Amino acid sequence: MSTTRHSEIHALVQSFEDAFNAHDPVALGEHFAADSLWTNAVGRQVRGRDSVIALGKEVVPKLADAYARYRVVDVLDIRPDVVAVHVAQAPVDAGGAPAEGPGGSAVYVFALGDEGWRIVVGQNTIAAA
């Protein structure tokens, strides 16, 4: 993977973390391609950016006190315009200090299209504390 692409992917994951911690379902949804596939940590699957945003609007109020740090664990370079990224998610408090609770493990497949890098497939899993 090129250094530039590596930096772009890390920046996207950071941006996704920022949107999660801001509890902003629209900003979260903007990370997804218009025709994407997302499965959240409790197994709900939705198709398309608009559905991701709608699910976020439903779920975000239930996560009002949830914050996380995202760490890129591995990047698989599939093609120059497609990468798979494994991300570990650790619970933190609103100030960023480690917090009790389960973490998460996510895999995002990013594809480069007209809108830039977007998640085309994502799966989030609750990880044991």
Phi, psi and omega in degrees: 000137180291155179299321180297312180295320178302314179296319178298316181294316178299320178295322178295317178296320177297318178297322178295317176301314180301317180294320178298312183291338175276354181056046185246097183296330179290315178297321176299312182297330180294346177282348184261148173292155180304322179246078183244169178233124183229135172237120183277182188294342178254014172089006177282128182250134176226158181237124175098147181304316181299323178289325176297316179295317179299316177297318178300318179297330178283320188271324186305318179300331179285344181250024186302333180255013182260133177222155182210157169251133180254134179232123176291120181267318183202152177230127177252117179279104183275310175213170178302335182248012180216127175225148172252137185232127174263128183234129173266137181242125180244136179291140175223166174273181184299336178270357178096002178281146178307142182230162176286153176127168180288149174265197180216162175225123184233151171236126177242133171256115179261138174234144179269119180226198182300331181267006186094200179286128177222153175286125176258331176217134177216147178218125178245139182228135174289132179252144180302143179290000000 
